[in-house]
PDB file of N, CA and C in Angstrom:
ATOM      1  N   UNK A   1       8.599 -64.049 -32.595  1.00 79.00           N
ATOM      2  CA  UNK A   1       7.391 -63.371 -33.033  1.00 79.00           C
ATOM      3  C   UNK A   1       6.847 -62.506 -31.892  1.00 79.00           C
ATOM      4  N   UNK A   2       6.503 -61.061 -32.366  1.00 89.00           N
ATOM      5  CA  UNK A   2       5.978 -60.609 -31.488  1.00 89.00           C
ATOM      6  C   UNK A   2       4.160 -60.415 -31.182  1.00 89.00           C
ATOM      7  N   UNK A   3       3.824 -60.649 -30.273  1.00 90.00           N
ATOM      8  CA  UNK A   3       2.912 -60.814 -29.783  1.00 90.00           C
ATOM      9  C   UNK A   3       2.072 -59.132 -29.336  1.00 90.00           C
ATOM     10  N   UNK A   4       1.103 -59.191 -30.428  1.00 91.00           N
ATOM     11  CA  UNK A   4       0.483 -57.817 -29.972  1.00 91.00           C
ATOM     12  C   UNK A   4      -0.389 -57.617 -28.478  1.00 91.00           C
ATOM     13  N   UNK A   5      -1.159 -58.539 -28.429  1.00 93.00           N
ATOM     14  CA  UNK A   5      -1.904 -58.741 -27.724  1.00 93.00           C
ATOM     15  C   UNK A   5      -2.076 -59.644 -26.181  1.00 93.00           C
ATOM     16  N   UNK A   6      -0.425 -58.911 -25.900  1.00 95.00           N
ATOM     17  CA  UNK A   6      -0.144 -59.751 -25.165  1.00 95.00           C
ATOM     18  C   UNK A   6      -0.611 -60.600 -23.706  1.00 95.00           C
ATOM     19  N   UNK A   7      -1.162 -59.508 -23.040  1.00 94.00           N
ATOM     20  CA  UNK A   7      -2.215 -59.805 -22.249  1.00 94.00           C
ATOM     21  C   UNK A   7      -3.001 -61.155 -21.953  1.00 94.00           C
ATOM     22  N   UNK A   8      -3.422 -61.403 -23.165  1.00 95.00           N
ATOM     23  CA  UNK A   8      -4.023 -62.616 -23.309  1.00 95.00           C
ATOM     24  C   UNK A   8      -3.574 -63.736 -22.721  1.00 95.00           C
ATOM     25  N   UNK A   9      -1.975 -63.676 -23.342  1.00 95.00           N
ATOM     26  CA  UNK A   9      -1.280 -65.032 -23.019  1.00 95.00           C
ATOM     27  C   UNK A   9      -0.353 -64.836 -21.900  1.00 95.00           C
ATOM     28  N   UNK A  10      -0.752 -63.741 -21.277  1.00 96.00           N
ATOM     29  CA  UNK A  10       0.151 -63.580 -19.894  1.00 96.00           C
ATOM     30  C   UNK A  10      -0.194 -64.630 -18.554  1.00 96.00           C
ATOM     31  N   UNK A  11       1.071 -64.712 -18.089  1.00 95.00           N
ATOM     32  CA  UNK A  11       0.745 -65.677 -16.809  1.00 95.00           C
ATOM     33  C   UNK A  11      -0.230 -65.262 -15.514  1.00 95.00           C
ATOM     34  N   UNK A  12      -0.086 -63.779 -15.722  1.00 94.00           N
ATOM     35  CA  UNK A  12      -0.423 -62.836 -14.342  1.00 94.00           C
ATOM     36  C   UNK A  12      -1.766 -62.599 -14.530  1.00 94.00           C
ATOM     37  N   UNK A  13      -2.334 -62.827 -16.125  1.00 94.00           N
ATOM     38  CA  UNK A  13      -3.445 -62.775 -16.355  1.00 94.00           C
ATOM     39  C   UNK A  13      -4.625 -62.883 -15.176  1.00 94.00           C
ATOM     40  N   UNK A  14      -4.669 -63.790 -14.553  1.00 92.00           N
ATOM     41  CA  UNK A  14      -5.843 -63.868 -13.676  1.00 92.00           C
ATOM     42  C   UNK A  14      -5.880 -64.007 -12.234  1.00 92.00           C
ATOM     43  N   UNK A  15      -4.115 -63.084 -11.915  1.00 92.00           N
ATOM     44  CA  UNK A  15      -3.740 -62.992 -10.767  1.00 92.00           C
ATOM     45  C   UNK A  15      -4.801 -61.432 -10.487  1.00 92.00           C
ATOM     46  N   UNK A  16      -4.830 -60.990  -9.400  1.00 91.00           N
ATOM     47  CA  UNK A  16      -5.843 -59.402  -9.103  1.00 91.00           C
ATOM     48  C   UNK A  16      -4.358 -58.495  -8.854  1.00 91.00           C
ATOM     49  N   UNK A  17      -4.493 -57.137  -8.817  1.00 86.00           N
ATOM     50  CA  UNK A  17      -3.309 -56.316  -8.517  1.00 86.00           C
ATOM     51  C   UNK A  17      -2.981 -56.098  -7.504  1.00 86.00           C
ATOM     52  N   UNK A  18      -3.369 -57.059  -6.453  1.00 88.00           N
ATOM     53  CA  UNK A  18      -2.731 -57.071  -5.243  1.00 88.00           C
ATOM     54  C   UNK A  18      -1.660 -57.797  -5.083  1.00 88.00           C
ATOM     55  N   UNK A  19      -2.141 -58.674  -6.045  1.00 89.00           N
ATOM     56  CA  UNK A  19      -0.761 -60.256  -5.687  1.00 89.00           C
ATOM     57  C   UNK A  19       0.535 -59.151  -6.988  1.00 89.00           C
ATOM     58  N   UNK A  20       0.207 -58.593  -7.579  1.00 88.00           N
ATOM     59  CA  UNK A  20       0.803 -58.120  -8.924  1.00 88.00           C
ATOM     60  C   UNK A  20       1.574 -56.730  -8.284  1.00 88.00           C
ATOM     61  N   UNK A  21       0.931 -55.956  -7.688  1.00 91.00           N
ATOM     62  CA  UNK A  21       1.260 -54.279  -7.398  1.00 91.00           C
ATOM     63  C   UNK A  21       2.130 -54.597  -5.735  1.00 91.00           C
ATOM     64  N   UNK A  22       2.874 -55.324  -5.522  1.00 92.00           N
ATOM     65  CA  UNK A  22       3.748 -55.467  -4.038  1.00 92.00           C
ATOM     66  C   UNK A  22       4.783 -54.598  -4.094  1.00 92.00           C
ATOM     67  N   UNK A  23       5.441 -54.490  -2.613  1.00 90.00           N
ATOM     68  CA  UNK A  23       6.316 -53.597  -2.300  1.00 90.00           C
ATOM     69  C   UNK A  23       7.595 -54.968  -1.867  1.00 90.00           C
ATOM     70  N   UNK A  24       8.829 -54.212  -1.849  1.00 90.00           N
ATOM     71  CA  UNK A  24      10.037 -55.354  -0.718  1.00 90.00           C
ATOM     72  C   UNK A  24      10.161 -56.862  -1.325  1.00 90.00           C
ATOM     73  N   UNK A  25       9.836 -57.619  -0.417  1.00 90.00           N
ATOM     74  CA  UNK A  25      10.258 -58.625  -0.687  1.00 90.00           C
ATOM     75  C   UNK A  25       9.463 -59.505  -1.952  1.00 90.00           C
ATOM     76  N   UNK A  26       8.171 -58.663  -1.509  1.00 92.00           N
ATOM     77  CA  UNK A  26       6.939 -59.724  -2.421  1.00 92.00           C
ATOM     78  C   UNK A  26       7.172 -59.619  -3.596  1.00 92.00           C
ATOM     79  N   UNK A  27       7.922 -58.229  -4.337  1.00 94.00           N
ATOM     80  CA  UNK A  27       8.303 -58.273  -5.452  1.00 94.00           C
ATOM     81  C   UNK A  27       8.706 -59.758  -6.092  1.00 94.00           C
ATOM     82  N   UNK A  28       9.847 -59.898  -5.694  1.00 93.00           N
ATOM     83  CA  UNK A  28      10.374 -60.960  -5.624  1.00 93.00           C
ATOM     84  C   UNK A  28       9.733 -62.400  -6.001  1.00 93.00           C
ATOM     85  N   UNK A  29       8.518 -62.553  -5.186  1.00 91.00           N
ATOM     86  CA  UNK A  29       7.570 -64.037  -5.772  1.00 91.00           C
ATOM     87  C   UNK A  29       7.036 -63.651  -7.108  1.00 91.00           C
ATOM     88  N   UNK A  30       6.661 -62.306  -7.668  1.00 93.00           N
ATOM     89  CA  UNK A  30       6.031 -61.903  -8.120  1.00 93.00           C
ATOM     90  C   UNK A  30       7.159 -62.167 -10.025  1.00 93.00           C
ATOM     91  N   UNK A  31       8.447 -61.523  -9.616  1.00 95.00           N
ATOM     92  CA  UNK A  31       9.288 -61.805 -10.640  1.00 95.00           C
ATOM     93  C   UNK A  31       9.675 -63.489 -11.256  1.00 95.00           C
ATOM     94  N   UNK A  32       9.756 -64.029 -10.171  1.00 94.00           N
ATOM     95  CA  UNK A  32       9.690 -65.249 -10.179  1.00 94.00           C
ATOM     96  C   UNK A  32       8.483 -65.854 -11.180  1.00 94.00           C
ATOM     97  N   UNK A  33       7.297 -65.329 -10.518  1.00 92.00           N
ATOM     98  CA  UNK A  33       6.370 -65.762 -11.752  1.00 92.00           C
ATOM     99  C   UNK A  33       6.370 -65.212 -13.535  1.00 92.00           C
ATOM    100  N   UNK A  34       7.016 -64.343 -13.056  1.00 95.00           N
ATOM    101  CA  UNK A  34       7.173 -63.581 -14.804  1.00 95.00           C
ATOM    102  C   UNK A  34       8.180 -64.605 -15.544  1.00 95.00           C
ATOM    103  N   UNK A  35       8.915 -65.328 -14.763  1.00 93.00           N
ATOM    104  CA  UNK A  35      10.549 -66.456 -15.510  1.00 93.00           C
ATOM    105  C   UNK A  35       9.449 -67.139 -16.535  1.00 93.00           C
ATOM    106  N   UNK A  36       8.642 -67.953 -16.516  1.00 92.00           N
ATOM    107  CA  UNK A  36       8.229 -68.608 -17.195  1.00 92.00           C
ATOM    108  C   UNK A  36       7.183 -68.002 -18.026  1.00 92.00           C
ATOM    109  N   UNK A  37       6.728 -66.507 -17.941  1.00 96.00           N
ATOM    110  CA  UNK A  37       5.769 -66.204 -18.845  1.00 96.00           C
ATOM    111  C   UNK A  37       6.197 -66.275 -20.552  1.00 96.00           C
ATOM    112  N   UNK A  38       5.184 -66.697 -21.257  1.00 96.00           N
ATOM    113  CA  UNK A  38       5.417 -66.441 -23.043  1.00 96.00           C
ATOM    114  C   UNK A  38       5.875 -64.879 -22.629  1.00 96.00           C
ATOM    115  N   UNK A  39       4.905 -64.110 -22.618  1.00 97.00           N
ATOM    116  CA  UNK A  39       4.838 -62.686 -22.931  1.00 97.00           C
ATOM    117  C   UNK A  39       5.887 -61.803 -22.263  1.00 97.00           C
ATOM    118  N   UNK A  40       7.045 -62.369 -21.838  1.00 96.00           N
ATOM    119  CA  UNK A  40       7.388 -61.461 -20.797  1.00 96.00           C
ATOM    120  C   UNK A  40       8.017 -59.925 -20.974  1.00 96.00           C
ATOM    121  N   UNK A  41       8.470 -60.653 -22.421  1.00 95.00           N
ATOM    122  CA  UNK A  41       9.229 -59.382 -23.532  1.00 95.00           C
ATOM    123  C   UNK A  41       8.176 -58.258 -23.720  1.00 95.00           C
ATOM    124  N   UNK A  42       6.965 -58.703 -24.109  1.00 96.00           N
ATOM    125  CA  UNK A  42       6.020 -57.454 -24.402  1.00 96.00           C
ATOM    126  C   UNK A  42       5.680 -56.667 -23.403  1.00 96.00           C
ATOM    127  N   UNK A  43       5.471 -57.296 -22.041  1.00 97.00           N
ATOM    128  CA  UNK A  43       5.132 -56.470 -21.052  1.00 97.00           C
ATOM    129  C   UNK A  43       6.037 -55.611 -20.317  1.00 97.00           C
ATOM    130  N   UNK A  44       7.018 -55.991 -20.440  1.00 97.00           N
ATOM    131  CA  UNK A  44       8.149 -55.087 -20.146  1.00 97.00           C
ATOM    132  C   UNK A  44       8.737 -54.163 -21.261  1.00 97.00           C
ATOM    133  N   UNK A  45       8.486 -54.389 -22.331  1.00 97.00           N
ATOM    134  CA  UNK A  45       8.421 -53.033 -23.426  1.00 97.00           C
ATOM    135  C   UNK A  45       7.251 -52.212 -23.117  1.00 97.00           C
ATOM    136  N   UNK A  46       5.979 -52.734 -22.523  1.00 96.00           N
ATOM    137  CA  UNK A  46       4.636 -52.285 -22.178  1.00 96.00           C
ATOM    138  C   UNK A  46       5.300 -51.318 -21.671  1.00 96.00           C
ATOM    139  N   UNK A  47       6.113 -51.886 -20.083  1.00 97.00           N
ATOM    140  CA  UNK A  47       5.686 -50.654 -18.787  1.00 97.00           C
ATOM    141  C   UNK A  47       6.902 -49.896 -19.217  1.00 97.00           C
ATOM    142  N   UNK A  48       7.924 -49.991 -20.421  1.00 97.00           N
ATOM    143  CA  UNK A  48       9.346 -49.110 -20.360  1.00 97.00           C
ATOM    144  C   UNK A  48       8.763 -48.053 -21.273  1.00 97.00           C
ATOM    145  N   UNK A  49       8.078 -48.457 -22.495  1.00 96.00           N
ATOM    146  CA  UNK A  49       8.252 -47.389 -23.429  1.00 96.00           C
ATOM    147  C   UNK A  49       6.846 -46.494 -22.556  1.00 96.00           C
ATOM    148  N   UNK A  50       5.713 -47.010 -21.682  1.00 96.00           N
ATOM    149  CA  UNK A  50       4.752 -46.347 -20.883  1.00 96.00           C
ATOM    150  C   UNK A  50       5.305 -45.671 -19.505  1.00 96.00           C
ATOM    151  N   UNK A  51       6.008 -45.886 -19.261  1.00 94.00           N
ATOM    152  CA  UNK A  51       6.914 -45.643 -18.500  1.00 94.00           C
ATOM    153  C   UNK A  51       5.818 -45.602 -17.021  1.00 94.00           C
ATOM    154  N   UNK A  52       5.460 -47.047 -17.112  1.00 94.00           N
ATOM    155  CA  UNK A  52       4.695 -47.157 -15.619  1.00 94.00           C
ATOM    156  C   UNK A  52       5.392 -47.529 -14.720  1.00 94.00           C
ATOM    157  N   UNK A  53       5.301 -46.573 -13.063  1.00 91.00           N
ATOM    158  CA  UNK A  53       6.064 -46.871 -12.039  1.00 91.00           C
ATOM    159  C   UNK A  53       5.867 -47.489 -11.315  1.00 91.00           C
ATOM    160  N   UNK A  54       4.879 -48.527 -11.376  1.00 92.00           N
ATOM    161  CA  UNK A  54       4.364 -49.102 -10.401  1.00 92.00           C
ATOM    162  C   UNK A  54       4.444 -50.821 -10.689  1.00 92.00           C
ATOM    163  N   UNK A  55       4.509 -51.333  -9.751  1.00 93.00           N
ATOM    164  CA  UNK A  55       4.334 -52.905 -10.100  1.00 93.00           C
ATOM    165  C   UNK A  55       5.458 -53.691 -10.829  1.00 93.00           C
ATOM    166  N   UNK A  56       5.593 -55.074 -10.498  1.00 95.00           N
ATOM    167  CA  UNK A  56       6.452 -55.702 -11.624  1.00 95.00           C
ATOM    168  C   UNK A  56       5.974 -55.855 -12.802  1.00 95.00           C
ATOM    169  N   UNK A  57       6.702 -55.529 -13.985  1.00 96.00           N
ATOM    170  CA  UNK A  57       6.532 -55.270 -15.273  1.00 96.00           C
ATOM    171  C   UNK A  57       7.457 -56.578 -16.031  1.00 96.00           C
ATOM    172  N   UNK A  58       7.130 -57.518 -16.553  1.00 96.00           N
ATOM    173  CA  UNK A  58       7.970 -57.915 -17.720  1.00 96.00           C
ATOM    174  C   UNK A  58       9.099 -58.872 -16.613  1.00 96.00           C
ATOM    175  N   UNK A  59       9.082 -59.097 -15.662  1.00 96.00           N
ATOM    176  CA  UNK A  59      10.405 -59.398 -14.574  1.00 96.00           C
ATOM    177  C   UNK A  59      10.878 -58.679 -14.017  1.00 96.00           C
ATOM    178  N   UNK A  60      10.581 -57.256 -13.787  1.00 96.00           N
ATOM    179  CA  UNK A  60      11.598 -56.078 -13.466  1.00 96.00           C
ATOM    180  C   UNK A  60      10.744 -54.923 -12.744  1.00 96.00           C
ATOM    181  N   UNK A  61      11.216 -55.288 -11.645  1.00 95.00           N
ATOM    182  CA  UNK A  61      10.491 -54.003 -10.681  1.00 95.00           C
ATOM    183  C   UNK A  61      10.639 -52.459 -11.098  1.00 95.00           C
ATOM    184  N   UNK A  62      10.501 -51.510 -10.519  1.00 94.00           N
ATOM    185  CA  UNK A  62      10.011 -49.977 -10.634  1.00 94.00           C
ATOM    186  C   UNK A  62      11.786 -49.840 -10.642  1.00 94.00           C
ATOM    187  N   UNK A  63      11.855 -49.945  -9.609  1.00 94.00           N
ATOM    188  CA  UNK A  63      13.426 -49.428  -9.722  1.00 94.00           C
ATOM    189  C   UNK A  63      14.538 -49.736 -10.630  1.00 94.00           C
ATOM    190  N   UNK A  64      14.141 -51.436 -11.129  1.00 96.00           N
ATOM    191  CA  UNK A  64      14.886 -51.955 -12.117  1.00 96.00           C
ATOM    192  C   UNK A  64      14.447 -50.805 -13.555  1.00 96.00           C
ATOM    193  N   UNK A  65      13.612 -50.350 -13.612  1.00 96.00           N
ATOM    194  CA  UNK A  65      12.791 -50.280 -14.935  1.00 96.00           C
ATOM    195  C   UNK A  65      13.020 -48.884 -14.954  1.00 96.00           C
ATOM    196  N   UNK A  66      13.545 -47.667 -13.640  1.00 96.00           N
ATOM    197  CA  UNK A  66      13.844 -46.974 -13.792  1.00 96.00           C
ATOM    198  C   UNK A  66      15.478 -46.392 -14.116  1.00 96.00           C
ATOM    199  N   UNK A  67      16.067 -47.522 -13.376  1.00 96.00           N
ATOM    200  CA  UNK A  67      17.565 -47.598 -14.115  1.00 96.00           C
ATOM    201  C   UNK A  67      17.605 -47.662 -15.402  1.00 96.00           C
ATOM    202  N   UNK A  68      17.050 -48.523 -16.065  1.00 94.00           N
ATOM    203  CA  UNK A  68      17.175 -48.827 -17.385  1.00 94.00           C
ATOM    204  C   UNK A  68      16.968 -47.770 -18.214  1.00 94.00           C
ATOM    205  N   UNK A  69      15.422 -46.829 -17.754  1.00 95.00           N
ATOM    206  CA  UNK A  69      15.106 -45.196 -18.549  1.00 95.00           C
ATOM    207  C   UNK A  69      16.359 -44.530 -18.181  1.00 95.00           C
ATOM    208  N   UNK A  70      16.841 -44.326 -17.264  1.00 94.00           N
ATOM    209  CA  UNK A  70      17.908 -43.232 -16.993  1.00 94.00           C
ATOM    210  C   UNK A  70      18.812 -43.350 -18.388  1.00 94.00           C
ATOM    211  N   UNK A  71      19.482 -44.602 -18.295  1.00 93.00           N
ATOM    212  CA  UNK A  71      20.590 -44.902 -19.245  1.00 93.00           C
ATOM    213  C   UNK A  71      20.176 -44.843 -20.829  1.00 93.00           C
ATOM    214  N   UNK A  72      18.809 -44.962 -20.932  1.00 90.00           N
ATOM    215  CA  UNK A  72      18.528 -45.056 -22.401  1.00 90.00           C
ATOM    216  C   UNK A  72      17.243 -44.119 -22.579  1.00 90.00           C
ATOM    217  N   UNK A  73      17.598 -43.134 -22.201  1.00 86.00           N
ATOM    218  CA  UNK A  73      15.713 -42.508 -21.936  1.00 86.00           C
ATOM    219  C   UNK A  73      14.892 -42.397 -23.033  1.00 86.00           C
ATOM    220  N   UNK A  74      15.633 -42.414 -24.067  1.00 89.00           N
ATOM    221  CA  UNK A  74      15.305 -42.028 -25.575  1.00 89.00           C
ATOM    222  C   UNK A  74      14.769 -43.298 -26.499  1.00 89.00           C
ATOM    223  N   UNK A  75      15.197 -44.381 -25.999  1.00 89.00           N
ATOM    224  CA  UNK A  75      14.878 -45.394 -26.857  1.00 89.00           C
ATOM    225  C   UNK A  75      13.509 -45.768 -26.928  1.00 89.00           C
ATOM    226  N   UNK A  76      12.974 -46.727 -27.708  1.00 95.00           N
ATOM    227  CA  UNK A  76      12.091 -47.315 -28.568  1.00 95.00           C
ATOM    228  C   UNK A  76      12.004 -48.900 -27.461  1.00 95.00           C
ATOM    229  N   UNK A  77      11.435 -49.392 -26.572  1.00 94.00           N
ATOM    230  CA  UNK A  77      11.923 -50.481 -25.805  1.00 94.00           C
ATOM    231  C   UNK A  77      11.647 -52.077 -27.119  1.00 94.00           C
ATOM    232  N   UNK A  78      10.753 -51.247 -27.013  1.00 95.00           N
ATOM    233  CA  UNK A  78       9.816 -52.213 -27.865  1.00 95.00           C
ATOM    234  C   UNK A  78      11.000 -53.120 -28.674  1.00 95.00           C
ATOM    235  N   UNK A  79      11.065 -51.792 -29.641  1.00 94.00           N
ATOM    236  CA  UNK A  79      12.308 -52.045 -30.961  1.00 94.00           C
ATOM    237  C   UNK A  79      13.470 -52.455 -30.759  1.00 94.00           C
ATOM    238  N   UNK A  80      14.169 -52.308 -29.620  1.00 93.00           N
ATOM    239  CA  UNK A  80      15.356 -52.655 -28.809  1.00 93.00           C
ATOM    240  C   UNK A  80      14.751 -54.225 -28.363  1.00 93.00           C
ATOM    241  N   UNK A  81      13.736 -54.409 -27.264  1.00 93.00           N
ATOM    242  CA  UNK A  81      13.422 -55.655 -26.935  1.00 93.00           C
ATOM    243  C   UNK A  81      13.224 -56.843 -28.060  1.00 93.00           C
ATOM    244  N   UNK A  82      12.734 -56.164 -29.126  1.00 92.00           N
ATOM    245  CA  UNK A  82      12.428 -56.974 -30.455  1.00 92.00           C
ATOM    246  C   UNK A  82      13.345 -57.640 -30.817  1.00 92.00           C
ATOM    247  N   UNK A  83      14.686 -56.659 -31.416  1.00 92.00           N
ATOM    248  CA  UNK A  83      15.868 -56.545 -32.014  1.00 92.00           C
ATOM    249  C   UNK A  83      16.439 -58.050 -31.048  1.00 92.00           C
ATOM    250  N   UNK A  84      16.942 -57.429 -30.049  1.00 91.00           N
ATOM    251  CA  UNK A  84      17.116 -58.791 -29.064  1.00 91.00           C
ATOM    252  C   UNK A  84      16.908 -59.968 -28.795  1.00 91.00           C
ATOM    253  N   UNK A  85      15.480 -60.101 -29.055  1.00 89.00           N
ATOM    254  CA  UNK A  85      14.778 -61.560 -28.975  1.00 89.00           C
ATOM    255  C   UNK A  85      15.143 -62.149 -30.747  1.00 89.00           C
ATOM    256  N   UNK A  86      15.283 -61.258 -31.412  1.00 89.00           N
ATOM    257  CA  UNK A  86      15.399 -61.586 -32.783  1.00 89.00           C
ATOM    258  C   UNK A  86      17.341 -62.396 -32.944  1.00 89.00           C
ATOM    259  N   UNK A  87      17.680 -61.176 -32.268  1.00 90.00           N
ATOM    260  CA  UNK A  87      19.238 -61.794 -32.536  1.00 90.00           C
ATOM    261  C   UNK A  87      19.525 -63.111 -31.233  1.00 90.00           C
ATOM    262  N   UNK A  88      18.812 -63.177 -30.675  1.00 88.00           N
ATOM    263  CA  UNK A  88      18.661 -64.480 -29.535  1.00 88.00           C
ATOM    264  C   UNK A  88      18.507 -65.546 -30.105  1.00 88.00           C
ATOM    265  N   UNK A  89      17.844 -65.581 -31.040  1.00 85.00           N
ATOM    266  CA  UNK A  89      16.477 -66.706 -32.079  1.00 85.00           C
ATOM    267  C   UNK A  89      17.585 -67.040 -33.119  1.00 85.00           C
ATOM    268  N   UNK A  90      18.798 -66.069 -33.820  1.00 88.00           N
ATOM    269  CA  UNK A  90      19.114 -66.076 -35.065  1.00 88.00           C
ATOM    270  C   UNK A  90      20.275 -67.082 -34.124  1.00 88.00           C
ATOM    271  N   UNK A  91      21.043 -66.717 -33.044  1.00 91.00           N
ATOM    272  CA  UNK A  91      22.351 -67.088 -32.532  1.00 91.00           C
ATOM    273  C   UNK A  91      21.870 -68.752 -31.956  1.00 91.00           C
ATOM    274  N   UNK A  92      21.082 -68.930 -31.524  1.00 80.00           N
ATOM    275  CA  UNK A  92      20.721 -70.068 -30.491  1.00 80.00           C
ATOM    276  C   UNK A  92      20.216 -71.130 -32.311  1.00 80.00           C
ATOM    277  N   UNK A  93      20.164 -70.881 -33.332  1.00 71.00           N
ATOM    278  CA  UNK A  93      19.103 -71.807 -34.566  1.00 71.00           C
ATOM    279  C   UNK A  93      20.414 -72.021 -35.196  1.00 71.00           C
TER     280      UNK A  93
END
């Protein structure tokens, strides 16, 4: 199920954008905290189909998130991320 409002139920929720917006290594603690978020799918359709460059998004830093536009620049993340979690749900039941 996708989650409109995702925000809400995010982990990072009531982290400030300092601990959130890092450079190098800090990324890194920062992705780590996204492993266990509910939301992690939405926020990373957030920053792909918004195409924000900044910050970890969804598990996936700027650079990760810009590889991914290169190769698919055209897509729908959302609808792709959806599709995915859907055929994840159908294969794993």
């Amino acid at each position: 199920m996708w989650v409109e409002d995702w925000t809400n139920e995010a982990i990072c929720r009531k982290s400030t954008p300092d601990e959130l917006f890092v450079r190098g290594a800090e990324q890194n603690k920062v992705k780590q905290m996204c492993q266990g978020c509910p939301v992690r799918t939405e926020c990373l359709a957030e920053a792909l189909d918004n195409q924000i460059e900044w910050g970890v998004w969804g598990g996936m830093t700027e650079r990760e998130r810009r590889a991914l536009l290169r190769r698919r620049p055209e897509e729908s993340w959302r609808e792709v991320l959806q599709s995915a979690r859907a055929q994840h749900a159908a294969a794993v039941v």
